[in-house]
Structures are given as structure tokens and as C-alpha cells.
DNA sequence: TGTACATCAGTGAACGCGCGTTCACTGATGTAC
DNA sequence: TGTACATCAGTGAACGCGCGTTCACTGATGTAC
């Protein structure tokens, strides 16, 4: 059969998008060429008409997932009432829905360790996006630039860590508590007592 | 050859300890039976005299790595001057040394996503240890129990997130900044301004 | 307007490599006599 | 004290499965005439 002019490009994009979901869900070692093609309604043989190798697809799928994060955060901040951009980002991120839908969520909690193990190219891509994320969050914080940046980094760390812990903890009470504690800490809603001044006895 | 009475047990432990390092460094899919045995000075055939399967070894190696965390934290807190237990835990965790030595470090940043994908048994083990970690940190915080627990969870999330980000960012300035911001946030050393009161313009 | 040909996205059988797993064998040493 | 035997941790060749990759082929449709 022969197809409309951009049929092939559409197929290719369908494969990439689906791969980026599966990549987040199962990691690079957890997905197979044959399965991905089947999910796209094709057979495995056609794969190499679209991609040079499985690794090449993984790279694209990773880049695709990466590209969504900072943009999504900026959009949330822009749609929030003035002065509530940070709340919008944090509360939009640390949700049960996000916790339970790894495939369509943030790449970082899904692939964090794999990124650290990854090749230089993926790392550089990631650092670029991370800078972007830091900027997006810092822009919502009413502090001098240096302090805002530092605070933004800490907030992002807290969001990532909370999401990973919440997922590892499953979906019970503990998991909900983790999300809650993360939201409060990221938004500075809690008392923060340095242990100087008296630690509890053990 | 025939060996001293507990020679076999020693060999077995050597394999498990080494596997737990490699597991953290490369993930479960990243290590092979033949390589592990070679590193223990043996050939691959002998593996099944010690373990039922590769998965069984991974489970043990994971449990071994898990068992180290909470204990290490408690020890640090106990060795610290009174009232500085939290500082000891946080500053002992968010170091460049820890960042650069994944294999001997905390399992969580090393395998976070894999734990979330793991089977029920590993998850339950993990939750047990997490409860322990929360308790160890909460014991260092001078707040009422509920607030201390919440704060402890947030601190742990921040530590995990910072470590993962710092590793993914490599080992340059950004990576150092991430560790620094994490330490400050976990210890409550920074101004925390809610964005109400005026976000910076974008 | 109808016919022959070229194109090319997709098919599916087959290949080959890596790796977990099995198994018959080795050889050093403790034990029985 | 010396000799024959049993034990068993470890060896290394071989097996087989999964999976990434290759390749000859298909068949629908656009194009040339």
C-alpha cells in the first residue's frame, strides 16, 4: 500500500510518543522493539525504516519526555492567579494522579537514576532542561535572585524526592503523607525548627 | 579442594556484598552473573551452588543495601554533639563523596524508580526501612510528634531529590549548588518566602 | 480514460549474540581403617 | 603413620531463550504514456 504524504511521519511520531510513555513506566531495559511496534499497530520488521536502532528511539523518546516538563510548569504558573505561581507548580506536581501515572508524568522521578548513569549527551540535554526548570520556579519566588535560585533548587529537589518516595511507598496512607509533607515543605507552610534548641531524647 | 568450615559462607557473603555495590551502580539489568562471579574470583558455573537464581541474589543484595541506611543515620546522630543530630544526618548525606560513590551510598537515589516498579515483597521491605528512617530523623527534631514526622518526611524527600539531581547534573558547579541548596533547605537555614506577597515578574 | 510500471511503508521469517542456567567433571582435604 | 575413599566448592563447556537486527518480499497507489 502507499499512503498519504505524511503518513510515515505520523507513524514515526506515534511510535516515539508511545515509547516515551513506556520508557517512563519501565525504563530503557524494560521495553522491547517488537512490543512497541505492536502497540503502534505494526510489526517489528518495520522499525528500522523509522529508526537507526533501539537506542536511537530511546534517545528521542527521552528527549520528548524531557521537553514536556519545563513547558508544563511555565504554563501552570501563567494560568495561576497573580502571586500563586509557585502554589500552582507544586500543587500541580505533587498529586496522587501524577504519582499513579508514571508514564505521562515527569521524567525525573521515573528515570532519575538512569539519567545519572546515562551518556554525556543525555546528561547535557537534561542539564539544559533542569536550568529551565530552576528558572521557571525561581521566577515565582519573591526573593533576591541568588536566594530565589537556591530556594527554587531546593523546591525542585523536594518535589522529585517526594514523588519518588510516594511511588516507592505504594498508594496507602504513608504515600499520601509523603505527598502532603512535600507540598507543605516546598511551599514553606510548616514550622521549620533547627534542632539546636533541644533535640528530643532518644 | 576442600575448605575451612565456613569458607562457603564467606564466599557467599562476598558475592552478595559486591552485588549490592554493582546493583546500586548499574541497576538490576546492568549486572551479569558471570561478571559478578569473576569479581569474586570465581567462575560463573559455581553461582548456583550459592543462589537459586539471579533474581534471588538481587533480592539479597537489595535487602543488604537497604539494611545499611537507617542504621548509618542513627549512628551519625548518636555520634553528634547533643542537639546536632539532624545536622549530622543531613550533612553526612549530602556530600560530594556520597554523590560520586553510588555503589556504597544510599539505595534510594540509586534505585528509586526501580523500587517503585518492583514486586510487592521488595516494596514492603522498603516501606519498613522508610518508616525507620522517618523515625530516626523525627527523633532529632524538636517539634510535637506529628509535626516532627511531617518535617522528617520532607527532609528525607529533600535529601533524596537533591542527591538524584546532583548526580544527574554531573559534578560541576550546578551539582555542587544542588547539594548546597538541599543541605540548607533540609536544615531550615534559609528564608522561605511564600509567593504571596509578590512574585517576581516574568 | 485506461494500462504498465515504479515506489515504498510495512511484513514476517530468519539470524546471531548475550546471558541465565544446567551438568558432568575435578581435585584438594578430612575421615575411616 | 600411611593408604583408600567420600565429600563438595568450584570449573567450564554447552544449552536455550529473548531480543535486537536484517532482508527478501508484498501490494496498494501515484505517475507516465
XYZ file of N, CA, C and O in Angstrom, chain A residues 62 66 69 73 93 106-117 122-134 137 149-162 164, chain B residues 93-95 98-100 102 108-110 156-182:
332
model
N 13.278 9.886 25.153
C 13.750 10.597 26.341
C 13.682 12.113 26.132
O 13.163 12.848 26.980
N 11.506 14.812 28.215
C 12.193 15.949 28.834
C 11.559 17.273 28.423
O 11.368 18.169 29.237
N 8.466 18.864 30.484
C 8.422 19.298 31.882
C 8.375 20.806 32.075
O 7.382 21.348 32.564
N 5.325 23.357 33.493
C 5.410 24.179 34.698
C 5.121 25.637 34.383
O 4.371 26.307 35.094
N 2.096 19.391 40.756
C 3.078 18.308 40.611
C 2.849 17.175 41.614
O 2.802 16.006 41.250
N 6.384 13.313 35.027
C 7.729 13.891 34.919
C 8.784 12.797 34.725
O 8.735 11.758 35.371
N 9.747 13.056 33.825
C 10.796 12.057 33.574
C 11.678 11.818 34.775
O 12.241 10.745 34.920
N 11.872 12.837 35.576
C 12.904 12.758 36.589
C 12.694 11.683 37.634
O 13.568 10.852 37.853
N 11.531 11.660 38.278
C 11.314 10.587 39.245
C 11.236 9.228 38.542
O 11.540 8.205 39.130
N 10.845 9.251 37.277
C 10.705 7.989 36.554
C 12.054 7.409 36.154
O 12.259 6.200 36.184
N 12.985 8.266 35.780
C 14.259 7.783 35.229
C 15.477 8.352 35.924
O 16.604 8.203 35.437
N 15.270 9.017 37.067
C 16.369 9.719 37.730
C 17.701 9.004 37.724
O 18.691 9.530 37.224
N 17.714 7.788 38.254
C 18.976 7.076 38.370
C 19.545 6.734 36.999
O 20.755 6.792 36.782
N 18.676 6.424 36.059
C 19.147 6.085 34.709
C 19.788 7.283 34.023
O 20.714 7.130 33.226
N 19.286 8.474 34.338
C 19.896 9.667 33.753
C 21.324 9.805 34.259
O 22.254 10.062 33.498
N 21.482 9.604 35.574
C 22.813 9.722 36.165
C 23.782 8.717 35.550
O 24.967 8.992 35.393
N 23.265 7.546 35.157
C 24.114 6.523 34.542
C 24.304 6.744 33.047
O 25.109 6.068 32.419
N 22.812 12.686 26.807
C 21.559 12.773 27.557
C 21.737 13.657 28.778
O 20.835 14.413 29.148
N 22.895 13.553 29.398
C 23.160 14.358 30.582
C 23.128 15.839 30.243
O 22.548 16.648 30.975
N 23.746 16.198 29.140
C 23.760 17.603 28.754
C 22.350 18.096 28.466
O 21.950 19.174 28.893
N 21.590 17.276 27.740
C 20.185 17.623 27.487
C 19.453 17.856 28.792
O 18.729 18.827 28.960
N 19.674 16.934 29.709
C 18.978 17.028 30.983
C 19.340 18.302 31.727
O 18.482 18.998 32.266
N 20.637 18.617 31.778
C 21.079 19.810 32.496
C 20.421 21.060 31.910
O 19.999 21.958 32.642
N 20.304 21.098 30.588
C 19.636 22.231 29.951
C 18.220 22.391 30.462
O 17.786 23.490 30.827
N 17.489 21.284 30.512
C 16.107 21.334 30.976
C 16.050 21.689 32.458
O 15.184 22.444 32.889
N 16.986 21.163 33.213
C 16.999 21.465 34.646
C 17.195 22.968 34.887
O 16.506 23.562 35.721
N 18.106 23.567 34.143
C 18.282 25.023 34.235
C 16.965 25.740 33.990
O 16.608 26.685 34.688
N 16.273 25.251 32.976
C 14.982 25.821 32.622
C 13.972 25.697 33.764
O 13.219 26.625 34.058
N 13.959 24.536 34.383
C 13.028 24.299 35.474
C 13.348 25.212 36.650
O 12.448 25.780 37.277
N 14.634 25.326 36.938
C 15.043 26.189 38.044
C 14.587 27.617 37.793
O 14.035 28.285 38.679
N 10.812 28.084 38.242
C 10.388 28.137 39.645
C 10.896 29.414 40.317
O 10.148 30.090 41.032
N 17.053 31.464 43.437
C 17.574 30.308 42.712
C 17.832 29.142 43.668
O 17.459 27.999 43.411
N 18.457 29.471 44.787
C 18.747 28.427 45.764
C 17.455 27.776 46.265
O 17.333 26.561 46.361
N 16.495 28.635 46.547
C 15.213 28.130 47.035
C 14.521 27.290 45.949
O 13.936 26.251 46.235
N 14.623 27.739 44.710
C 13.994 27.003 43.602
C 14.602 25.606 43.479
O 13.886 24.610 43.306
N 15.917 25.549 43.591
C 16.591 24.243 43.518
C 16.097 23.333 44.630
O 15.792 22.152 44.416
N 15.991 23.890 45.826
C 15.540 23.083 46.957
C 14.103 22.605 46.746
O 13.764 21.457 47.053
N 13.270 23.475 46.218
C 11.877 23.099 45.978
C 11.787 21.971 44.965
O 11.051 20.997 45.147
N 12.572 22.093 43.905
C 12.566 21.039 42.888
C 13.058 19.720 43.486
O 12.468 18.667 43.267
N 14.125 19.797 44.266
C 14.625 18.581 44.922
C 13.543 17.942 45.774
O 13.340 16.724 45.751
N 12.859 18.763 46.534
C 11.808 18.241 47.408
C 10.687 17.594 46.597
O 10.190 16.521 46.949
N 10.310 18.225 45.496
C 9.244 17.651 44.660
C 9.665 16.298 44.093
O 8.896 15.329 44.138
N 10.887 16.244 43.556
C 11.382 14.983 42.985
C 11.430 13.893 44.045
O 10.947 12.783 43.855
N 12.057 14.231 45.177
C 12.205 13.243 46.243
C 10.866 12.758 46.756
O 10.664 11.556 46.970
N 9.929 13.675 46.942
C 8.604 13.285 47.434
C 7.922 12.344 46.449
O 7.317 11.334 46.849
N 9.262 10.334 44.208
C 9.912 9.019 44.202
C 9.537 8.222 45.447
O 9.177 7.048 45.367
N 24.921 13.122 54.681
C 24.293 12.528 53.490
C 24.600 13.315 52.219
O 25.021 12.746 51.214
N 24.379 14.610 52.286
C 24.523 15.433 51.074
C 25.963 15.897 50.873
O 26.244 17.098 50.897
N 26.834 14.952 50.631
C 28.246 15.266 50.400
C 28.634 14.913 48.972
O 27.968 14.120 48.316
N 29.473 11.194 48.735
C 28.308 10.332 48.562
C 27.785 10.424 47.122
O 27.444 9.420 46.505
N 27.748 11.630 46.612
C 27.283 11.817 45.237
C 28.122 10.998 44.252
O 27.590 10.363 43.340
N 29.437 10.987 44.460
C 30.333 10.361 43.493
C 30.550 8.872 43.729
O 31.214 8.210 42.942
N 28.166 6.066 44.136
C 26.827 5.487 44.142
C 26.812 4.090 44.752
O 25.920 3.729 45.504
N 18.301 4.486 47.860
C 17.148 5.175 47.335
C 17.414 6.002 46.089
O 16.754 5.811 45.075
N 18.384 6.909 46.133
C 18.668 7.659 44.909
C 19.215 6.740 43.815
O 19.050 7.011 42.638
N 19.835 5.637 44.227
C 20.427 4.733 43.246
C 19.373 3.905 42.525
O 19.476 3.639 41.331
N 13.707 14.058 54.388
C 14.175 12.885 53.649
C 13.916 13.070 52.152
O 14.781 12.790 51.324
N 12.733 13.546 51.810
C 12.433 13.796 50.398
C 13.448 14.748 49.790
O 13.952 14.523 48.682
N 13.751 15.803 50.519
C 14.699 16.794 50.004
C 16.084 16.179 49.817
O 16.753 16.416 48.808
N 16.496 15.347 50.773
C 17.805 14.710 50.643
C 17.860 13.794 49.424
O 18.797 13.841 48.637
N 16.827 12.967 49.256
C 16.783 12.059 48.103
C 16.792 12.831 46.794
O 17.558 12.549 45.889
N 15.899 13.811 46.717
C 15.783 14.590 45.481
C 17.076 15.309 45.153
O 17.512 15.315 44.001
N 17.696 15.905 46.157
C 18.947 16.628 45.920
C 20.022 15.678 45.407
O 20.762 16.002 44.477
N 20.103 14.504 46.011
C 21.144 13.560 45.596
C 20.927 13.107 44.151
O 21.858 13.046 43.355
N 19.696 12.828 43.816
C 19.416 12.389 42.440
C 19.722 13.497 41.443
O 20.372 13.275 40.418
N 19.264 14.697 41.756
C 19.528 15.816 40.847
C 21.027 16.074 40.735
O 21.552 16.288 39.647
N 21.707 16.074 41.875
C 23.145 16.357 41.859
C 23.879 15.324 41.012
O 24.798 15.654 40.257
N 23.467 14.062 41.106
C 24.107 13.029 40.294
C 23.784 13.190 38.826
O 24.653 13.052 37.967
N 22.530 13.488 38.539
C 22.152 13.650 37.137
C 22.848 14.859 36.540
O 23.150 14.885 35.348
N 23.120 15.859 37.367
C 23.767 17.082 36.873
C 25.267 16.911 36.710
O 25.935 17.804 36.214
N 25.801 15.770 37.105
C 27.227 15.521 36.931
C 28.020 15.896 38.154
O 27.686 15.503 39.255
N 29.099 16.665 37.983
C 29.867 17.037 39.168
C 30.445 18.444 39.026
O 31.500 18.741 39.550
N 29.737 19.299 38.315
C 30.203 20.676 38.137
C 29.602 21.613 39.178
O 29.175 21.184 40.238
N 29.580 22.890 38.841
C 29.057 23.903 39.758
C 27.586 23.667 40.088
O 27.185 23.745 41.243
N 26.812 23.377 39.058
C 25.383 23.178 39.284
C 25.158 22.062 40.300
O 24.355 22.189 41.221
N 25.915 20.995 40.108
C 25.774 19.858 41.016
C 26.104 20.249 42.455
O 25.394 19.874 43.394
N 27.172 21.016 42.634
C 27.536 21.473 43.978
C 26.453 22.392 44.549
O 26.117 22.317 45.734
N 25.910 23.249 43.678
C 24.836 24.149 44.130
C 23.629 23.362 44.626
O 22.968 23.749 45.590
N 23.356 22.258 43.945
C 22.195 21.448 44.319
C 22.398 20.854 45.717
O 21.507 20.908 46.572
N 23.586 20.332 45.948
C 23.871 19.769 47.276
C 23.744 20.844 48.351
O 23.166 20.631 49.421
N 24.277 22.005 48.039
C 24.243 23.108 48.998
C 22.807 23.543 49.306
O 22.420 23.678 50.471
N 22.035 23.723 48.258
C 20.646 24.149 48.448
C 19.871 23.099 49.239
O 19.032 23.436 50.087
N 20.170 21.825 48.967
C 19.497 20.740 49.690
C 19.835 20.769 51.170
O 18.952 20.643 52.023
